[in-house]
mmCIF file of C-alpha atoms and ligand atoms in Angstrom:
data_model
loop_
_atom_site.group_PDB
_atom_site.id
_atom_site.type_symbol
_atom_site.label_atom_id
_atom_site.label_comp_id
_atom_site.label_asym_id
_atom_site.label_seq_id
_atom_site.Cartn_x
_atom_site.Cartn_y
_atom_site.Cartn_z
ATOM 1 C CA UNK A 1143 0.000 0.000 0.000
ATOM 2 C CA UNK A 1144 1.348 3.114 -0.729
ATOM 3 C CA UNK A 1145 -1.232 6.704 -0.241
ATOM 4 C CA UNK A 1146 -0.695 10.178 -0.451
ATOM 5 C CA UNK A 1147 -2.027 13.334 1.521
ATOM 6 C CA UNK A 1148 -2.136 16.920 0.557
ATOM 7 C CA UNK A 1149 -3.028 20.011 2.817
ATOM 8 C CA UNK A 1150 -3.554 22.564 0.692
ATOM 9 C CA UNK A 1151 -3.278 25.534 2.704
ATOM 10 C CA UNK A 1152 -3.933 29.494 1.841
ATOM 11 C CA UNK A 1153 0.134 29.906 2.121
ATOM 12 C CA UNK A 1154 1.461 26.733 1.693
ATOM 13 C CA UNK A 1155 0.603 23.305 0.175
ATOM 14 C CA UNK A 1156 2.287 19.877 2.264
ATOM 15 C CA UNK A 1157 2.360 17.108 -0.194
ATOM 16 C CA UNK A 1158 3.781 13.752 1.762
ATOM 17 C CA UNK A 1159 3.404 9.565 1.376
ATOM 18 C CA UNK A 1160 2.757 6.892 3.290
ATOM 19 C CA UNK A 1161 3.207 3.148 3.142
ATOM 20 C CA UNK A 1162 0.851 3.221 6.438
ATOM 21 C CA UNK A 1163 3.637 1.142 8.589
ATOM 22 C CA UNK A 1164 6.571 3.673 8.629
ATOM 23 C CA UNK A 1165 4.946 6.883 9.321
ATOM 24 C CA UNK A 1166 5.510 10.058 7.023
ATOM 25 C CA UNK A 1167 8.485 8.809 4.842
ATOM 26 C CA UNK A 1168 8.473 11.615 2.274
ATOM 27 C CA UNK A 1169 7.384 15.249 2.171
ATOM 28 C CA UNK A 1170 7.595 18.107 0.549
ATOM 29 C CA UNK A 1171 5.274 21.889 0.745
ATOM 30 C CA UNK A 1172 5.315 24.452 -1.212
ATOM 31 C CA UNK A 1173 3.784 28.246 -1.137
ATOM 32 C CA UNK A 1174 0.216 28.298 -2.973
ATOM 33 C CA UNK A 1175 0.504 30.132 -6.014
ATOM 34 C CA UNK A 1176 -2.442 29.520 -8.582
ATOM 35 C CA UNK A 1177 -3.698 26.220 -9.556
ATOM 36 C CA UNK A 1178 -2.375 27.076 -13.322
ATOM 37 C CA UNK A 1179 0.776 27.066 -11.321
ATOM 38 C CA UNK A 1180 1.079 24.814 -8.309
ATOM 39 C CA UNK A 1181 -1.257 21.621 -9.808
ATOM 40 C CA UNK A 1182 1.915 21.088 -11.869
ATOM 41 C CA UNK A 1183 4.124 20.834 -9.325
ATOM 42 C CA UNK A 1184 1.565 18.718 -7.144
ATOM 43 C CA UNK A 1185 1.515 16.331 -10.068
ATOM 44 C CA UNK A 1186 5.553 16.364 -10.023
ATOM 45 C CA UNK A 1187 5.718 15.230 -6.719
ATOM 46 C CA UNK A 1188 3.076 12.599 -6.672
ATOM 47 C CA UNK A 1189 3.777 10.857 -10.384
ATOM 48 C CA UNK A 1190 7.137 10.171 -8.405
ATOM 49 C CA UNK A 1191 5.784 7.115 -7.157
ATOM 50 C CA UNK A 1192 3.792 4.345 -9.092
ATOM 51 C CA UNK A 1193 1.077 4.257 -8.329
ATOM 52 C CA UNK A 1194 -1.027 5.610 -5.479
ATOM 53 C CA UNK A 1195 -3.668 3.515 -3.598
ATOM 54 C CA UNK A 1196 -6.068 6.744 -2.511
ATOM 55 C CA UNK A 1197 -4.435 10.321 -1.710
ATOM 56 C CA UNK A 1198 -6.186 11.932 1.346
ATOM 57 C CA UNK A 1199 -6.793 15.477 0.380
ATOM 58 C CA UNK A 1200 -7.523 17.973 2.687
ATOM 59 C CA UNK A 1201 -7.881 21.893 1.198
ATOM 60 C CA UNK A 1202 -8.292 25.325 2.962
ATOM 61 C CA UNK A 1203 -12.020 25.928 2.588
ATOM 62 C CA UNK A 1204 -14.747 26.806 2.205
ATOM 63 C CA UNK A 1205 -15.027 23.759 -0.247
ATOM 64 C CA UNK A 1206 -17.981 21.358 -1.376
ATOM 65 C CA UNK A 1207 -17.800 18.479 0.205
ATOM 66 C CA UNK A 1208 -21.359 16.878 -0.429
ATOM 67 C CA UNK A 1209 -20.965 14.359 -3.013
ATOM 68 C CA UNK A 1210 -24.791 14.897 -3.874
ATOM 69 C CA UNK A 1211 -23.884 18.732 -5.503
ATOM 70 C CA UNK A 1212 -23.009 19.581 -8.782
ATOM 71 C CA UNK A 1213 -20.122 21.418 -7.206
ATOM 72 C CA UNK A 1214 -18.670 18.531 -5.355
ATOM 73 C CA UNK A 1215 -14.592 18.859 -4.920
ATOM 74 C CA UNK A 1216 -14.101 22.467 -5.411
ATOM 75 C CA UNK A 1217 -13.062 25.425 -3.721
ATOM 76 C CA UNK A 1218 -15.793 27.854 -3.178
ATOM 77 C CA UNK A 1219 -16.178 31.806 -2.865
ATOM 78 C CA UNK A 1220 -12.336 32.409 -1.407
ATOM 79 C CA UNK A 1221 -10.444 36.006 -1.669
ATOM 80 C CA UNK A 1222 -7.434 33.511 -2.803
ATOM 81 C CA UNK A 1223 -6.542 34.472 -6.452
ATOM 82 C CA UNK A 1224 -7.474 31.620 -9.272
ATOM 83 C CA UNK A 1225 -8.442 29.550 -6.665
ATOM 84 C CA UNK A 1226 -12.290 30.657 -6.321
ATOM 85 C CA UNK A 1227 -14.745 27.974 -8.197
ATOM 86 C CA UNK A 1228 -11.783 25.895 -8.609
ATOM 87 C CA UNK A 1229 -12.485 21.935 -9.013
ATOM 88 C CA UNK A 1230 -9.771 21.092 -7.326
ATOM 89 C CA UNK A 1231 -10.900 17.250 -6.556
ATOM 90 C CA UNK A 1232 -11.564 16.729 -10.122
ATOM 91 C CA UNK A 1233 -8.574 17.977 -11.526
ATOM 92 C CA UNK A 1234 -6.673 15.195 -9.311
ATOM 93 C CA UNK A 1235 -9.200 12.691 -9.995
ATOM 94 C CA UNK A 1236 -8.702 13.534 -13.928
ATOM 95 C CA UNK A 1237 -4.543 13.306 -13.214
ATOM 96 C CA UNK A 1238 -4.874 10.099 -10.983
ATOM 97 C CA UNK A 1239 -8.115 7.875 -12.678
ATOM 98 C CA UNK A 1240 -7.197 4.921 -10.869
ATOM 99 C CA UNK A 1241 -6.814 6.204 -7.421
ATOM 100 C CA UNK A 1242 -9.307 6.704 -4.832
ATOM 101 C CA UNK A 1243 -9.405 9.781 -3.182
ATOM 102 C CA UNK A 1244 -11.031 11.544 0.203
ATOM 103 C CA UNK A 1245 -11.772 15.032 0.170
ATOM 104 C CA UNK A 1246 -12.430 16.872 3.300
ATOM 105 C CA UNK A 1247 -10.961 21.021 4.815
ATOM 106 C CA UNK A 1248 -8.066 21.508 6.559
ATOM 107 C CA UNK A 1249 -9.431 21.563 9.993
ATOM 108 C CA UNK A 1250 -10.995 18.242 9.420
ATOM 109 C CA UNK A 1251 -8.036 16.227 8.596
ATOM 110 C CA UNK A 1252 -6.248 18.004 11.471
ATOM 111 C CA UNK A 1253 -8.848 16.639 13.836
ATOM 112 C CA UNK A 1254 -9.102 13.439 12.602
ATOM 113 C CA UNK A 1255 -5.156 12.979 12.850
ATOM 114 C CA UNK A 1256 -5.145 14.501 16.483
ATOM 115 C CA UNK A 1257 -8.024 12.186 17.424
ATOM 116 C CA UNK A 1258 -6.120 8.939 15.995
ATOM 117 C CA UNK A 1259 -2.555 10.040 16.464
ATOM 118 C CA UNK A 1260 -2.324 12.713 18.658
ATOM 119 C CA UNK A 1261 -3.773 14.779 21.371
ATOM 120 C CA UNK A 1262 -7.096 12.773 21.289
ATOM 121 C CA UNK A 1263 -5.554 9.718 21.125
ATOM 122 C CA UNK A 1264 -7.970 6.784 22.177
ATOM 123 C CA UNK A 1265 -11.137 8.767 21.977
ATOM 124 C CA UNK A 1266 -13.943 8.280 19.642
ATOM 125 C CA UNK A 1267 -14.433 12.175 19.458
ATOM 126 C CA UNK A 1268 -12.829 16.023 19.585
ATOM 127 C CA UNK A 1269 -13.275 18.710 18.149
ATOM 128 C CA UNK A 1270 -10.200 20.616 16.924
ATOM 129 C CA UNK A 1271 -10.170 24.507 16.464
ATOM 130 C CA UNK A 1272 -7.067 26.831 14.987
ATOM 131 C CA UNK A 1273 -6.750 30.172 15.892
ATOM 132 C CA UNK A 1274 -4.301 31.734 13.768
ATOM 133 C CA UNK A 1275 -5.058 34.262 10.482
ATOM 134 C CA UNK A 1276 -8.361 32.911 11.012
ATOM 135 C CA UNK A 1277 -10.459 30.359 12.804
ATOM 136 C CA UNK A 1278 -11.223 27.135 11.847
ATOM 137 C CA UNK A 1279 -12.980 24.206 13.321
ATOM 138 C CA UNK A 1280 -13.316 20.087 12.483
ATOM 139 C CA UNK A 1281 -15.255 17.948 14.016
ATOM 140 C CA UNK A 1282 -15.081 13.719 14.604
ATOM 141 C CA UNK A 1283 -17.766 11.882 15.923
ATOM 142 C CA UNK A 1284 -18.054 8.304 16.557
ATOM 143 C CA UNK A 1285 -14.227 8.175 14.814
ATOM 144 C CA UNK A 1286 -15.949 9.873 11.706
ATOM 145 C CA UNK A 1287 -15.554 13.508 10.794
ATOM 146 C CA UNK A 1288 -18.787 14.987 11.160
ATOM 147 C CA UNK A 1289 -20.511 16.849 7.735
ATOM 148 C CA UNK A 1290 -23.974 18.177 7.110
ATOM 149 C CA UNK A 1291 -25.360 19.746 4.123
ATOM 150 C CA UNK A 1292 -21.763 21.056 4.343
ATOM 151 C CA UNK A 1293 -18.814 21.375 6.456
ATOM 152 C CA UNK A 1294 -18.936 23.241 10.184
ATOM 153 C CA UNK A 1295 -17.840 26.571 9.766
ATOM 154 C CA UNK A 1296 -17.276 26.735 13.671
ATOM 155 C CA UNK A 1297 -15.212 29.953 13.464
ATOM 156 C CA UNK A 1298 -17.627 31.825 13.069
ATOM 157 C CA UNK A 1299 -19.874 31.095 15.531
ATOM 158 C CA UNK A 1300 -21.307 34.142 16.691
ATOM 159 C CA UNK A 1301 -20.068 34.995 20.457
ATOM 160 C CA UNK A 1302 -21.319 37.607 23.140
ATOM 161 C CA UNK A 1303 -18.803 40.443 22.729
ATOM 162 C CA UNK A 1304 -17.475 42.362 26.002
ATOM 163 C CA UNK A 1305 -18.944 45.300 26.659
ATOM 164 C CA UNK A 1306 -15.351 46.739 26.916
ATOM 165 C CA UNK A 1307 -14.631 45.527 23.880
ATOM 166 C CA UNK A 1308 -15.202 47.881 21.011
ATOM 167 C CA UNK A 1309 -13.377 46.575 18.662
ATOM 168 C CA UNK A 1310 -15.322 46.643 15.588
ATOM 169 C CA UNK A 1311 -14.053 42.755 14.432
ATOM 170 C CA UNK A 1312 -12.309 41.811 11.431
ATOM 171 C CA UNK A 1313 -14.770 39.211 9.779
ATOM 172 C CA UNK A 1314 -15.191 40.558 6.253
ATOM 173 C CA UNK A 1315 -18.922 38.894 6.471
ATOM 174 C CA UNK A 1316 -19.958 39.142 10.480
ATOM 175 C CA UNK A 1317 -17.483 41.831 11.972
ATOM 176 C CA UNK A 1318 -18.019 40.429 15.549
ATOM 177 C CA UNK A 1319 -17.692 36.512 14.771
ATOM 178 C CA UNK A 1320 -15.387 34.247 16.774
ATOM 179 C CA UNK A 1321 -13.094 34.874 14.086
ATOM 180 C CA UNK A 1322 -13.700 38.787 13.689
ATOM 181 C CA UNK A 1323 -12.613 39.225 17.599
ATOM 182 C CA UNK A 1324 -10.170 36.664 18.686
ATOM 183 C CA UNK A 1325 -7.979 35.520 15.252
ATOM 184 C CA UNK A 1326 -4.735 36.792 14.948
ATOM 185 C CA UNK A 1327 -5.615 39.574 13.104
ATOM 186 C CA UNK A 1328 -7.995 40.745 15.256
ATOM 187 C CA UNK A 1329 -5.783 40.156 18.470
ATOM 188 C CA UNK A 1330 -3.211 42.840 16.411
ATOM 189 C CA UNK A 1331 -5.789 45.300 15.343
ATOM 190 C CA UNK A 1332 -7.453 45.508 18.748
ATOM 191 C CA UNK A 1333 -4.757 46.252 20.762
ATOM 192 C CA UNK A 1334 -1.711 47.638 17.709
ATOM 193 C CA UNK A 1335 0.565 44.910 17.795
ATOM 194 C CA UNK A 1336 1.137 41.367 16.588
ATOM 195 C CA UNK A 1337 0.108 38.652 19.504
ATOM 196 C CA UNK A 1338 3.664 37.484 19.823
ATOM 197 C CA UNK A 1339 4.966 41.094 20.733
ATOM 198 C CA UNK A 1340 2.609 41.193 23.683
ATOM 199 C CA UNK A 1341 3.261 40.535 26.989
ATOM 200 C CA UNK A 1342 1.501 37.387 28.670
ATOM 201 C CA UNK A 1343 -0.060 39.512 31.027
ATOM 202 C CA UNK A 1344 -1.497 41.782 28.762
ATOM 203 C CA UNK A 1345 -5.233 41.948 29.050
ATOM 204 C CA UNK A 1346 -5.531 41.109 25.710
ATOM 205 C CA UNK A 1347 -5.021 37.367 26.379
ATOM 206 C CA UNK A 1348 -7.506 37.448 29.498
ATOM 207 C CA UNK A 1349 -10.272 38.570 26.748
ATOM 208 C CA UNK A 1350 -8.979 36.612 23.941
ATOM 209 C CA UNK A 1351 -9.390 33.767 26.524
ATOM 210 C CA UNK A 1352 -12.993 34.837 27.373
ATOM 211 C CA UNK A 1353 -14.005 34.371 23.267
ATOM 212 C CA UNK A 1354 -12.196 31.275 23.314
ATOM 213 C CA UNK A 1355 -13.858 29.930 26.062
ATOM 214 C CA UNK A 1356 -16.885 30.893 25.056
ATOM 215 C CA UNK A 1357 -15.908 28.923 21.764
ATOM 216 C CA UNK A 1358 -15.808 25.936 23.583
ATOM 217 C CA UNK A 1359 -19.038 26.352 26.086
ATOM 218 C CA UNK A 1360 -21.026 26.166 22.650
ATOM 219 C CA UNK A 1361 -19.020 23.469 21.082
ATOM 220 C CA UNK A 1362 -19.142 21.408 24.690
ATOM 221 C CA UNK A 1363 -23.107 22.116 24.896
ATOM 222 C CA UNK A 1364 -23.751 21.423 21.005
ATOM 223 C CA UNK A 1365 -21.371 18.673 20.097
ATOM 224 C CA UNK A 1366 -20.307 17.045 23.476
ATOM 225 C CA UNK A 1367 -16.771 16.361 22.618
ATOM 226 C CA UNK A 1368 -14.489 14.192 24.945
ATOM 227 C CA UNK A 1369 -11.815 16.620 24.120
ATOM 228 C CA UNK A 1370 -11.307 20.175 22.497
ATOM 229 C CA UNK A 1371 -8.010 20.551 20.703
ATOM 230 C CA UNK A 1372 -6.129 23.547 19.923
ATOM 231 C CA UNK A 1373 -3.797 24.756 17.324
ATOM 232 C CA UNK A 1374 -2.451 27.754 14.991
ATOM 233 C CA UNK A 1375 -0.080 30.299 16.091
ATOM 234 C CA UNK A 1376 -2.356 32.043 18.736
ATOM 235 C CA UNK A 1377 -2.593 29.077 20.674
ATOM 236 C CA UNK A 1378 1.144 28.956 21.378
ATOM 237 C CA UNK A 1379 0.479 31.281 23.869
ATOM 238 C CA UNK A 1380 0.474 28.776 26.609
ATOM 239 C CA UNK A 1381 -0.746 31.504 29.073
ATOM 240 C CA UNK A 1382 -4.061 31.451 27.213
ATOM 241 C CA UNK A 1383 -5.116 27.469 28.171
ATOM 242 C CA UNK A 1384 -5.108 27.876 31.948
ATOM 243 C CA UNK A 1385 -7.275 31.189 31.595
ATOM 244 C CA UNK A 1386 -9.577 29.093 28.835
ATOM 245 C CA UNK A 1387 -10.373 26.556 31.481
ATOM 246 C CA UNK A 1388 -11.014 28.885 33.805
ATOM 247 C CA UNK A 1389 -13.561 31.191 32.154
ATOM 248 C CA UNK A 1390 -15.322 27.790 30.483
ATOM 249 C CA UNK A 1391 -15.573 26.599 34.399
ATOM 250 C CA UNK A 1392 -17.419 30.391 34.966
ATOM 251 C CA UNK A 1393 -19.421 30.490 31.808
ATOM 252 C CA UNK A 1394 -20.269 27.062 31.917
ATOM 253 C CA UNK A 1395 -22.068 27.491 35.718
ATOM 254 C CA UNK A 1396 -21.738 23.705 36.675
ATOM 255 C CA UNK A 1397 -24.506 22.966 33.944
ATOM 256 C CA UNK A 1398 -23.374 19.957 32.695
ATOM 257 C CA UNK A 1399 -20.492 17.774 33.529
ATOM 258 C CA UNK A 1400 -17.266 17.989 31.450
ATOM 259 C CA UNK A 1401 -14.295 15.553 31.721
ATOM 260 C CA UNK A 1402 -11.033 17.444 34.113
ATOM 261 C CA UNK A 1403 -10.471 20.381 31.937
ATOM 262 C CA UNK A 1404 -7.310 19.993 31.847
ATOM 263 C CA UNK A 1405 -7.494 17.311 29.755
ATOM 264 C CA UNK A 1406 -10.407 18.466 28.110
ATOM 265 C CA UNK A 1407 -9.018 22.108 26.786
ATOM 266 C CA UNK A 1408 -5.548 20.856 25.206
ATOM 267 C CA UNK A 1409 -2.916 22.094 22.655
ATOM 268 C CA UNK A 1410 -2.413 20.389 19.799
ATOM 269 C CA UNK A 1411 0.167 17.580 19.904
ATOM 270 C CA UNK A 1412 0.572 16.965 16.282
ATOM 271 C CA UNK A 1413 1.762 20.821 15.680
ATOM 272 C CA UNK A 1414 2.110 22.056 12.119
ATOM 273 C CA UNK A 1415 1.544 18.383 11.049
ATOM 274 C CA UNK A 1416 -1.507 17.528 12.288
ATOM 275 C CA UNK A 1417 -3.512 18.255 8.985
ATOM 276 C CA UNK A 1418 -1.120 15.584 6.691
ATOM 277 C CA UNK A 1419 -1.047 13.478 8.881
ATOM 278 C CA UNK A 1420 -5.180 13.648 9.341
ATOM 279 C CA UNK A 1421 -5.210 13.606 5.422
ATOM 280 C CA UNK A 1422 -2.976 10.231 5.110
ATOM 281 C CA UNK A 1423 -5.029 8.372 7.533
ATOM 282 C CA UNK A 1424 -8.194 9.513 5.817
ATOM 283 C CA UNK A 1425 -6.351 8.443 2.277
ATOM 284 C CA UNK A 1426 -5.677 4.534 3.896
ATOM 285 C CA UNK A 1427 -9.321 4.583 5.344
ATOM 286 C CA UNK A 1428 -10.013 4.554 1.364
ATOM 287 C CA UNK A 1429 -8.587 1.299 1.137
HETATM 288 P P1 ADP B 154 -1.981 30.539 9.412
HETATM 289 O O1 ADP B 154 -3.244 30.704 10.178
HETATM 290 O O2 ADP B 154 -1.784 31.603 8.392
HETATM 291 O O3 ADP B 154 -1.780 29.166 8.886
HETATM 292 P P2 ADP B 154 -0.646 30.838 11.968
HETATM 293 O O4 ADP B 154 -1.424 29.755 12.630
HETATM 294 O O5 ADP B 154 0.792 30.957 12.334
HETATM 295 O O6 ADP B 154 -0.728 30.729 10.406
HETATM 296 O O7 ADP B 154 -1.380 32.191 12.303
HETATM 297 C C1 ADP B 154 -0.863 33.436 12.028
HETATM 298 C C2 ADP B 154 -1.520 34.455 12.956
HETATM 299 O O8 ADP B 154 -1.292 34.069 14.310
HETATM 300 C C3 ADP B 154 -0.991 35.855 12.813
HETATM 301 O O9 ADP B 154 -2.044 36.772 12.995
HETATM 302 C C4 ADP B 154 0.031 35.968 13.931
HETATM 303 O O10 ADP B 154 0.162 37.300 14.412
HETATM 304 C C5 ADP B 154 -0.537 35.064 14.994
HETATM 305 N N1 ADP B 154 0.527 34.382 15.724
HETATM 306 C C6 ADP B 154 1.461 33.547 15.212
HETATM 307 N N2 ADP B 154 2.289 33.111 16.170
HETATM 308 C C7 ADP B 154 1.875 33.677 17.320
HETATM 309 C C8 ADP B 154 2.315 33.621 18.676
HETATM 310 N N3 ADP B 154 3.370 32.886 19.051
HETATM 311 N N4 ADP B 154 1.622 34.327 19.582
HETATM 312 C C9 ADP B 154 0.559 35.057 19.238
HETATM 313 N N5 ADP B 154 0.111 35.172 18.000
HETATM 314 C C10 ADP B 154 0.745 34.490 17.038
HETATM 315 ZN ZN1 ZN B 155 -17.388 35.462 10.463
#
């Protein structure tokens, strides 16, 4: 058996194989230019090998994932040049014939590899959620990743803002989101500085920890996950997971029982490869 995975990311695209005994045994990523110019290079890598048993591929979204639309496999309305529309699933299918293929977002593959291989290791369910230039949520239940009439779009859940909060948010569709207050880009505008160049006892991570945590009150209440999962640059902040607990014990008000939170509000354990490895293991599943 041999499979592929591909996170296809806003920035960068991680192409990497798998025989499924010896872990990842060959990588490489590139920055995401236009399809007219990185498909070509994605093809490179991959017609490298003989043949592929399924490629897992997992692609920065919002993309159609229901196999009953007409639009199944692409990438839909996305401010990413060429990339808007773009049938990305069918152009591999049309490269690769005989290969079989999964096709889920980012954030799904990274939860499904952090619920088999890594910080929700042993569980049947988490939900995984990375704060960095945006938000972005995936969900497993029951071992599968959970899907709709689409994909979650749990970053932008709408949240309670603080009433000393007037920052107007940065959510080009909501303002106020999850996303439009506590993403990166939000931390920076709010208070005039990147989130690494702030102190950890600003106030800005005692509020950023407040959305967060009211993040995962609403994911806890809706979904019922054994364990919530955090990654993307924000959440290196380590200051942040202690004050997350904290204000989900508050907000929460003893309603319903949650496992310890500290092992229920985690960081990721996977890191930066948590979405190949989630889109490998969905790839063997194939098989
Ligand atoms: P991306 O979301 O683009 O894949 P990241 O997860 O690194 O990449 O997110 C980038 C955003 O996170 C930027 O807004 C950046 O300011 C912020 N960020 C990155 N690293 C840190 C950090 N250590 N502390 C706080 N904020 C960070
Ligand atoms: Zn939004």
């Amino acid at each position: 058996m041999l499979v592929g995975g591909i996170e296809a990311g806003g920035t960068k695209f991680v192409c990497a194989v798998t025989d499924g005994k010896n872990g990842i045994q060959e990588r490489i990523s590139m920055p995401t230019e236009t399809p007219e110019q990185t498909m070509p290079r994605l093809f490179e890598y991959f017609d490298q090998f003989d043949h592929l048993d399924a490629i897992g591929l997992a692609s920065f979204g919002p993309i159609d994932v229901n196999p009953k639309s007409k639009t199944y496999g692409a990438i839909m309305d996305t401010p990413k040049a060429g990339w808007e529309h773009y049938d990305i699933l069918g152009a591999m299918k049309a490269h690769y014939p005989d290969t079989q293929f999964a096709f889920t977002t980012d954030v799904n593959a990274a939860a499904y590899g952090e619920l088999k291989m890594g910080a929700a290791d042993g569980l049947d369910s988490c939900v995984y959620l990375t704060v960095g230039t945006g938000i972005g949520g995936g969900v497993v239940e029951h071992g599968q990743i959970l899907q709709g009439y689409s994909h979650p779009e749990i970053g932008h859940m709408l949240i309670r803002q603080q009433p000393e909060d007037s920052y107007e948010g940065t959510c080009p569709y909501h303002r106020n989101c999850l996303e439009g207050l506590a993403a990166g880009p939000a931390i920076e505008r709010r208070w005039g500085k990147k989130g690494h160049l702030l102190p950890a006892d600003h106030q800005a991570w005692q509020m950023e920890a407040d959305y967060l945590a009211q993040a995962c009150v609403n994911i806890a209440l809706m979904l019922s996950p054994e364990r919530i999962v955090f990654g993307g640059g924000v959440s290196k902040q380590a200051q942040l997971f202690p004050m997350i607990r904290e204000s989900f014990k508050r907000q929460m008000a003893g309603y319903v029982q949650t496992p310890d939170l500290d092992d229920y509000i985690v960081h990721v354990a996977l890191g930066d490869d948590a979405g190949i490895t989630g889109a490998l293991l969905l790839a063997a599943d194939q098989l």
